[in-house]
Amino acid sequence: MAHRPMIMMMRRLSVFIASIALCYPISAAVKDYVLKVQEKYPHDGSAYTQGLFFHDGTMYESTGQYGQSSVRIVDYSTGKVVKSVRMAARHFGEGSCIVDGKLYVLTWKNKMAFIYDPATLKCLKTLSYPRDGWGLTGIPEDSRKDFAGAVMVASDGSSSIYFLDRKLSTLKSVTVKLNGRPMRLLNELEWIDGKIWANVYTTDLILIIDPATGNVIGKMDCSSLIPQDKRTPSMDVLNGIAVRHTDKGEDEIFLTGKNWPWMFRVSVSER
């Protein structure tokens, strides 16, 4: 009988721990992916790539650096720039996407963004923006209802991603976590098959993020694209994720980096 209070206490503790476990389920294991190069294409080595995406089969690219920032239409198969407009020298171009027929481009420290005509690249409007611009991607129309009506997702180099409306106002945000740990330096973003792919700036790592929770559900090391011993001093880090929807209903993934002379079409499989 002397041990009965201890037994009762242990039972209560077990019930309490079980209830906590129900409220906070264990996260699924983060899947590890490997990539395989399917095709290698020329890429403008002077392009400090910030945003990269396809729209209706056409590749768009926004580039950075003061005095060199631009918005471009690119022939991905040859690397040639089909059409390009320069941003003012005081602006540092960042992420970009097309939403509802308008091309949005963020700037880094200028607290502003620009809207362009996707066909002519004529600047149509300037918008104020409340934070540093980093990555930007559009949300497909059929998914917007699940994210407070947001039409875009942006990063700012922190561990947060921001869900924006057409005026770039923030509707909600989530913290991106890998095994419970916030992941900083989120940069280029791409919406692929209901998930957000994000590269971690200064690394060759790409994270696959559940946009509803911010949890990282997959990751891949892209260092094999151009090994360090093959990189020249002019080449910078991985930055550029684009998905091309083919006529066969397949998704083709393209990756490049800042001042990289190559762009790669890759396939991805679980390790």
Coordinates of C-alpha atoms in Angstrom, one line a residue:
M1 CA 0.0 0.0 0.0
A2 CA 2.9 2.3 0.6
H3 CA 3.5 2.5 -3.2
R4 CA 0.0 3.2 -4.2
P5 CA 0.3 7.1 -4.3
M6 CA 3.4 6.7 -6.5
I7 CA 1.5 4.3 -8.8
M8 CA -1.4 6.7 -9.1
M9 CA 0.9 9.6 -9.8
M10 CA 2.7 7.6 -12.5
R11 CA -0.7 6.7 -14.1
R12 CA -1.7 10.4 -14.1
L13 CA 1.6 11.4 -15.6
S14 CA 1.2 8.8 -18.3
V15 CA -2.3 10.1 -19.2
F16 CA -0.9 13.7 -19.3
I17 CA 2.0 12.7 -21.6
A18 CA -0.4 10.8 -23.9
S19 CA -2.6 13.9 -24.1
I20 CA 0.3 16.0 -25.0
A21 CA 1.3 13.6 -27.7
L22 CA -2.2 13.8 -29.2
C23 CA -2.0 17.6 -29.3
Y24 CA 1.5 17.7 -30.7
P25 CA 1.9 14.7 -33.1
I26 CA 5.4 13.6 -34.0
S27 CA 6.4 15.1 -37.3
A28 CA 6.9 12.7 -40.2
A29 CA 10.5 12.0 -41.2
V30 CA 12.0 14.5 -43.6
K31 CA 12.6 12.8 -46.9
D32 CA 16.0 13.0 -48.5
Y33 CA 16.1 13.5 -52.3
V34 CA 18.8 13.1 -54.9
L35 CA 18.9 14.8 -58.2
K36 CA 20.1 13.6 -61.6
V37 CA 21.0 15.9 -64.5
Q38 CA 18.9 15.2 -67.6
E39 CA 20.0 18.1 -69.7
K40 CA 22.6 20.9 -69.5
Y41 CA 21.9 24.3 -71.1
P42 CA 24.0 27.4 -71.6
H43 CA 23.1 30.2 -69.1
D44 CA 24.3 33.9 -69.1
G45 CA 27.2 33.9 -66.8
S46 CA 26.8 37.6 -66.2
A47 CA 23.2 37.1 -64.8
Y48 CA 23.1 37.4 -61.0
T49 CA 20.0 35.2 -61.0
Q50 CA 17.3 36.2 -58.4
G51 CA 14.0 35.0 -59.8
L52 CA 13.5 32.2 -62.3
F53 CA 10.2 30.7 -63.6
F54 CA 8.2 29.6 -66.5
H55 CA 4.9 31.0 -67.6
D56 CA 3.0 29.5 -70.5
G57 CA 6.2 27.8 -71.6
T58 CA 8.3 31.0 -71.6
M59 CA 11.2 31.4 -69.2
Y60 CA 11.5 34.6 -67.2
E61 CA 14.4 35.7 -65.1
S62 CA 15.1 38.6 -62.8
T63 CA 18.6 39.5 -61.9
G64 CA 20.3 41.6 -59.2
Q65 CA 23.2 43.8 -58.3
Y66 CA 23.1 47.6 -58.3
G67 CA 23.5 48.9 -61.8
Q68 CA 23.0 45.5 -63.4
S69 CA 19.5 44.4 -62.3
S70 CA 17.2 43.4 -65.1
V71 CA 14.0 41.6 -66.0
R72 CA 14.3 39.2 -68.9
I73 CA 12.6 36.7 -71.2
V74 CA 15.1 33.9 -71.9
D75 CA 15.3 31.1 -74.4
Y76 CA 16.2 28.4 -72.0
S77 CA 17.4 26.0 -74.6
T78 CA 20.1 28.4 -75.8
G79 CA 20.6 30.7 -72.9
K80 CA 20.0 33.7 -75.1
V81 CA 18.1 36.7 -73.8
V82 CA 15.1 37.3 -76.0
K83 CA 14.0 40.6 -74.4
S84 CA 15.4 42.5 -71.4
V85 CA 14.8 45.8 -69.5
R86 CA 17.2 47.3 -67.0
M87 CA 16.1 48.5 -63.6
A88 CA 17.4 51.9 -62.4
A89 CA 20.9 51.7 -61.0
R90 CA 19.6 52.5 -57.5
H91 CA 17.5 49.3 -57.5
F92 CA 18.6 45.8 -56.7
G93 CA 16.3 43.3 -58.4
E94 CA 15.1 40.2 -56.5
G95 CA 12.5 37.5 -56.8
S96 CA 9.7 37.5 -59.5
C97 CA 6.6 35.8 -60.6
I98 CA 3.5 36.3 -62.8
V99 CA 0.1 36.5 -61.2
D100 CA -3.1 37.1 -63.1
G101 CA -1.3 38.3 -66.2
K102 CA 1.1 40.7 -64.3
L103 CA 4.8 40.3 -63.7
Y104 CA 5.8 41.2 -60.2
V105 CA 9.5 41.9 -59.3
L106 CA 10.7 42.7 -55.8
T107 CA 13.7 44.8 -54.8
W108 CA 16.1 44.0 -52.0
K109 CA 16.5 47.1 -49.8
N110 CA 14.4 49.6 -51.7
K111 CA 11.1 48.8 -49.9
M112 CA 9.4 48.7 -53.3
A113 CA 8.3 46.4 -56.1
F114 CA 7.5 46.8 -59.8
I115 CA 4.7 45.4 -62.0
Y116 CA 5.5 44.7 -65.6
D117 CA 3.6 43.7 -68.7
P118 CA 4.9 40.1 -69.3
A119 CA 4.8 40.5 -73.1
T120 CA 6.6 43.8 -73.5
L121 CA 8.4 44.1 -70.1
K122 CA 7.0 47.6 -69.9
C123 CA 6.8 48.8 -66.3
L124 CA 3.2 49.5 -65.4
K125 CA 3.2 50.3 -61.7
T126 CA 5.3 50.7 -58.6
L127 CA 4.2 49.3 -55.3
S128 CA 5.5 49.9 -51.8
Y129 CA 6.8 46.8 -50.0
P130 CA 7.2 46.5 -46.2
R131 CA 10.4 44.4 -46.0
D132 CA 13.5 43.3 -47.8
G133 CA 12.7 41.5 -51.0
W134 CA 14.2 38.0 -51.5
G135 CA 12.3 35.2 -53.2
L136 CA 8.8 35.3 -54.7
T137 CA 6.5 32.7 -56.3
G138 CA 2.9 32.6 -57.4
I139 CA 0.1 30.4 -55.9
P140 CA -2.0 28.5 -58.4
E141 CA -5.5 29.8 -58.6
D142 CA -7.1 26.6 -57.4
S143 CA -4.9 26.6 -54.2
R144 CA -5.5 30.2 -53.1
K145 CA -8.6 29.5 -51.1
D146 CA -6.5 27.4 -48.7
F147 CA -4.2 30.4 -47.9
A148 CA -6.5 33.2 -47.0
G149 CA -6.9 34.2 -50.6
A150 CA -3.2 34.9 -51.0
V151 CA -1.8 34.9 -54.6
M152 CA 1.9 35.0 -53.9
V153 CA 4.5 33.8 -51.3
A154 CA 7.6 35.7 -50.5
S155 CA 10.7 35.3 -48.4
D156 CA 13.0 37.9 -46.8
G157 CA 16.0 35.9 -45.7
S158 CA 14.5 35.0 -42.4
S159 CA 12.9 31.7 -41.4
S160 CA 9.4 33.1 -42.3
I161 CA 7.5 33.0 -45.6
Y162 CA 4.8 35.5 -46.3
F163 CA 1.5 35.1 -48.1
L164 CA 0.6 38.2 -50.1
D165 CA -2.3 39.7 -51.9
R166 CA -2.1 41.5 -55.3
K167 CA -1.1 44.7 -53.5
L168 CA 1.7 42.9 -51.7
S169 CA 0.0 43.2 -48.4
T170 CA 0.7 40.3 -46.0
L171 CA -2.3 38.1 -45.2
K172 CA -0.5 35.5 -43.1
S173 CA 3.0 34.1 -42.5
V174 CA 4.5 30.8 -41.3
T175 CA 7.8 29.9 -39.9
V176 CA 9.7 27.3 -41.9
K177 CA 11.2 24.6 -39.6
L178 CA 13.4 21.5 -40.3
N179 CA 12.8 18.9 -37.6
G180 CA 11.5 21.7 -35.3
R181 CA 14.4 24.1 -36.0
P182 CA 13.7 27.4 -37.8
M183 CA 15.6 27.6 -41.1
R184 CA 17.0 31.0 -42.0
L185 CA 18.2 32.5 -45.2
L186 CA 15.3 31.2 -47.3
N187 CA 15.7 32.7 -50.7
E188 CA 14.4 31.7 -54.2
L189 CA 11.0 30.1 -54.1
E190 CA 9.0 28.0 -56.5
W191 CA 5.6 26.5 -56.1
I192 CA 5.7 22.9 -57.3
D193 CA 2.9 20.4 -57.0
G194 CA 1.3 22.0 -54.0
K195 CA 4.6 22.5 -52.1
I196 CA 7.2 25.3 -51.9
W197 CA 10.7 24.6 -53.0
A198 CA 13.2 27.1 -51.4
N199 CA 17.0 27.3 -51.7
V200 CA 18.9 28.2 -48.6
Y201 CA 21.1 31.2 -49.4
T202 CA 24.9 30.6 -49.4
T203 CA 24.4 26.8 -49.6
D204 CA 23.6 24.2 -52.2
L205 CA 20.6 23.0 -50.2
I206 CA 17.0 23.1 -51.4
L207 CA 14.1 22.5 -49.0
I208 CA 10.6 21.2 -49.9
I209 CA 8.1 23.0 -47.6
D210 CA 4.5 22.2 -46.7
P211 CA 3.0 25.7 -47.2
A212 CA 0.2 25.0 -44.7
T213 CA 2.5 24.3 -41.8
G214 CA 5.9 25.6 -42.7
N215 CA 7.3 22.2 -42.0
V216 CA 10.2 21.0 -44.2
I217 CA 9.1 17.6 -45.6
G218 CA 12.0 17.1 -48.0
K219 CA 15.5 18.3 -48.8
M220 CA 18.1 17.8 -51.4
D221 CA 21.8 18.6 -51.8
C222 CA 22.5 20.2 -55.2
S223 CA 26.3 20.5 -54.8
S224 CA 26.8 17.9 -57.5
L225 CA 25.5 20.3 -60.2
I226 CA 28.8 22.2 -60.3
P227 CA 31.3 20.8 -57.7
Q228 CA 33.3 23.4 -55.8
D229 CA 36.5 22.5 -57.6
K230 CA 34.8 23.4 -60.9
R231 CA 33.5 26.8 -59.9
T232 CA 35.4 29.9 -60.9
P233 CA 35.8 33.0 -58.8
S234 CA 33.1 34.8 -60.8
M235 CA 30.5 32.1 -60.0
D236 CA 28.3 32.6 -57.0
V237 CA 25.8 30.3 -55.1
L238 CA 22.9 28.2 -56.2
N239 CA 19.9 30.4 -56.8
G240 CA 17.2 29.6 -59.4
I241 CA 14.4 27.1 -59.3
A242 CA 11.9 26.8 -62.1
V243 CA 9.2 24.3 -63.1
R244 CA 8.0 23.8 -66.7
H245 CA 4.7 22.1 -67.3
T246 CA 4.9 20.0 -70.5
D247 CA 2.2 19.1 -72.9
K248 CA 2.4 15.6 -71.5
G249 CA 1.3 16.8 -68.1
E250 CA 4.8 16.3 -66.6
D251 CA 6.8 18.8 -64.6
E252 CA 10.4 19.5 -65.6
I253 CA 12.6 21.0 -62.9
F254 CA 15.3 23.6 -63.9
L255 CA 18.1 24.8 -61.6
T256 CA 20.9 27.3 -61.9
G257 CA 22.9 29.8 -59.8
K258 CA 24.1 33.4 -59.7
N259 CA 26.6 34.0 -62.5
W260 CA 26.5 30.3 -63.5
P261 CA 27.3 29.6 -67.1
W262 CA 25.0 26.6 -67.1
M263 CA 21.4 25.7 -66.3
F264 CA 20.3 22.1 -65.6
R265 CA 17.1 20.2 -66.1
V266 CA 17.0 17.6 -63.4
S267 CA 15.0 14.7 -62.2
V268 CA 14.4 14.1 -58.5
S269 CA 14.0 10.8 -56.7
E270 CA 13.8 9.8 -53.0
R271 CA 17.1 8.5 -51.6

